[in-house]
Short mmCIF file of C-alpha atoms in Angstrom, two decimals:
data_model
loop_
_atom_site.label_atom_id
_atom_site.label_comp_id
_atom_site.label_asym_id
_atom_site.label_seq_id
_atom_site.Cartn_x
_atom_site.Cartn_y
_atom_site.Cartn_z
CA UNK A 14 0.01 -0.32 -0.10
CA UNK A 15 1.43 3.42 -0.88
CA UNK A 16 1.85 6.22 1.95
CA UNK A 17 1.27 9.51 1.88
CA UNK A 18 4.69 10.44 2.58
CA UNK A 19 5.98 8.28 -0.31
CA UNK A 20 3.02 10.10 -2.59
CA UNK A 21 5.05 13.60 -1.25
CA UNK A 22 8.07 12.61 -2.04
CA UNK A 23 7.32 11.74 -5.82
CA UNK A 24 4.86 14.71 -7.17
CA UNK A 25 6.34 16.44 -9.52
CA UNK A 26 3.99 19.57 -9.01
CA UNK A 27 4.37 22.30 -6.14
CA UNK A 28 0.62 22.62 -5.13
CA UNK A 29 0.59 19.28 -3.62
CA UNK A 30 3.38 20.20 -1.16
CA UNK A 31 2.24 23.68 -0.61
CA UNK A 32 -1.36 21.75 0.30
CA UNK A 33 0.77 18.94 1.94
CA UNK A 34 2.79 22.12 4.14
CA UNK A 35 -0.68 23.68 4.86
CA UNK A 36 -2.99 20.68 5.91
CA UNK A 37 0.03 19.58 8.50
CA UNK A 38 -0.01 23.29 9.63
CA UNK A 39 -3.45 23.34 10.11
CA UNK A 40 -3.25 20.20 11.86
CA UNK A 41 -0.41 21.01 14.11
CA UNK A 42 -1.98 24.95 15.21
CA UNK A 43 -5.46 23.78 15.40
CA UNK A 44 -4.68 21.30 18.05
CA UNK A 45 -3.48 24.32 20.19
CA UNK A 46 -6.44 26.48 19.38
CA UNK A 47 -9.03 23.54 20.04
CA UNK A 48 -7.16 22.95 23.16
CA UNK A 49 -5.75 26.19 24.35
CA UNK A 50 -8.24 28.61 23.46
CA UNK A 51 -11.30 29.74 23.51
CA UNK A 52 -11.70 30.20 19.73
CA UNK A 53 -12.08 27.88 16.90
CA UNK A 54 -10.37 27.26 14.22
CA UNK A 55 -12.38 29.21 11.67
CA UNK A 56 -11.69 32.38 13.92
CA UNK A 57 -7.85 32.06 14.20
CA UNK A 58 -7.32 34.37 10.92
CA UNK A 59 -9.89 37.35 12.61
CA UNK A 60 -8.08 37.11 15.83
CA UNK A 61 -4.19 37.38 14.27
CA UNK A 62 -5.88 40.31 11.62
CA UNK A 63 -7.31 42.27 15.15
CA UNK A 64 -4.00 41.46 16.82
CA UNK A 65 -2.17 43.58 13.96
CA UNK A 66 -4.57 45.40 13.38
CA UNK A 67 -6.53 46.95 15.96
CA UNK A 68 -9.30 49.19 15.62
CA UNK A 69 -10.20 48.30 12.04
CA UNK A 70 -14.00 47.86 11.36
CA UNK A 71 -16.08 44.68 10.95
CA UNK A 72 -16.63 45.30 7.04
CA UNK A 73 -12.87 45.90 6.23
CA UNK A 74 -11.55 42.86 8.23
CA UNK A 75 -14.44 41.07 6.69
CA UNK A 76 -13.19 41.69 3.36
CA UNK A 77 -8.99 41.49 4.81
CA UNK A 78 -10.33 37.67 6.02
CA UNK A 79 -12.38 36.82 2.87
CA UNK A 80 -15.02 36.37 4.81
CA UNK A 81 -18.73 37.81 4.46
CA UNK A 82 -19.94 40.42 7.14
CA UNK A 83 -22.62 38.20 8.73
CA UNK A 84 -19.92 35.24 9.32
CA UNK A 85 -17.30 38.13 11.11
CA UNK A 86 -20.54 39.59 13.06
CA UNK A 87 -21.28 35.86 14.38
CA UNK A 88 -17.55 35.97 15.10
CA UNK A 89 -17.16 38.59 16.95
CA UNK A 90 -20.38 38.24 18.89
CA UNK A 91 -18.88 35.03 19.86
CA UNK A 92 -15.04 37.05 20.42
CA UNK A 93 -17.39 39.50 23.09
CA UNK A 94 -19.32 36.92 25.09
CA UNK A 95 -16.12 35.10 25.61
CA UNK A 96 -14.26 38.02 26.61
CA UNK A 97 -11.46 38.86 23.67
CA UNK A 98 -12.53 41.70 21.75
CA UNK A 99 -14.63 45.21 22.44
CA UNK A 100 -16.81 46.41 19.48
CA UNK A 101 -17.35 50.61 19.76
CA UNK A 102 -19.45 52.47 17.54
CA UNK A 103 -17.16 54.77 14.73
CA UNK A 104 -17.10 58.29 15.49
CA UNK A 105 -16.81 58.86 11.56
CA UNK A 106 -19.33 56.10 10.75
CA UNK A 107 -22.35 55.62 13.36
CA UNK A 108 -23.33 52.78 11.86
CA UNK A 109 -19.74 50.75 11.73
CA UNK A 110 -17.92 49.23 14.25
CA UNK A 111 -14.44 49.57 15.41
CA UNK A 112 -12.87 46.12 16.80
CA UNK A 113 -10.01 46.18 19.25
CA UNK A 114 -8.88 43.15 21.68
CA UNK A 115 -9.09 43.13 25.30
CA UNK A 116 -5.86 42.09 27.45
CA UNK A 117 -7.38 38.26 27.42
CA UNK A 118 -7.44 38.97 23.26
CA UNK A 119 -4.29 39.62 23.37
CA UNK A 120 -2.93 37.13 25.23
CA UNK A 121 -4.94 34.56 23.15
CA UNK A 122 -3.46 36.16 19.79
CA UNK A 123 0.15 35.98 21.55
CA UNK A 124 -0.14 32.42 22.48
CA UNK A 125 -0.64 31.45 18.63
CA UNK A 126 1.71 33.16 17.08
CA UNK A 127 4.33 31.55 19.86
CA UNK A 128 2.86 28.53 18.66
CA UNK A 129 3.36 29.78 14.97
CA UNK A 130 6.85 30.85 15.42
CA UNK A 131 7.52 27.01 17.26
CA UNK A 132 6.26 25.99 13.45
CA UNK A 133 8.15 27.86 11.73
CA UNK A 134 11.76 27.15 13.64
CA UNK A 135 10.63 23.41 13.24
CA UNK A 136 10.46 24.05 9.75
CA UNK A 137 13.97 26.03 9.04
CA UNK A 138 15.98 23.79 11.53
CA UNK A 139 14.81 20.48 9.30
CA UNK A 140 15.84 22.32 6.21
CA UNK A 141 18.65 23.95 7.47
CA UNK A 142 17.97 27.35 5.86
CA UNK A 143 16.80 30.52 7.94
CA UNK A 144 13.76 32.13 8.04
CA UNK A 145 14.20 35.38 6.44
CA UNK A 146 15.53 33.25 3.36
CA UNK A 147 12.69 31.11 3.38
CA UNK A 148 10.64 33.46 3.62
CA UNK A 149 11.88 35.58 0.65
CA UNK A 150 11.87 32.11 -1.51
CA UNK A 151 8.12 31.70 -0.30
CA UNK A 152 7.48 35.28 -1.11
CA UNK A 153 9.32 34.99 -4.61
CA UNK A 154 6.71 31.82 -5.49
CA UNK A 155 3.53 33.55 -4.47
CA UNK A 156 4.39 37.06 -5.96
CA UNK A 157 5.05 35.09 -9.19
CA UNK A 158 1.88 33.09 -9.30
CA UNK A 159 -0.09 36.18 -8.85
CA UNK A 160 1.62 37.70 -11.70
CA UNK A 161 1.08 34.72 -13.54
CA UNK A 162 -2.45 34.52 -12.82
CA UNK A 163 -3.23 38.15 -13.55
CA UNK A 164 -1.35 37.94 -17.00
CA UNK A 165 -3.71 34.71 -17.94
CA UNK A 166 -6.60 36.06 -16.56
#
């Protein structure tokens, strides 16, 4: 019987390796999210976005996280109940809310960031490459892919 490892080793396509990397990363980070935080794996990107972009509106967060506004609104209701965020009316647009993390929200985000750094460190050590060099290479690949799609479509 062929093993998953063999499929990856023998795959001639970059995308198969990227999918495998993404899936194994999700498995790793979701374990910590489920066991050690009050958020759901589907809320991960919103929480980290808020950590880095505090004070953004729900609409901006929905766009940035590629989610619909109702999904973000439901997640933020859950975040409020768990005391991870505070929603305040935007002074420039009374129909919008600016979102900020509470102390608990910041601590949760920092815990996840710590786990992300552990993951990155493990990958880089295994490859014998610096984090910066790996990011440069992945950035080049990602930008080339975007450029290719923009030229083709």
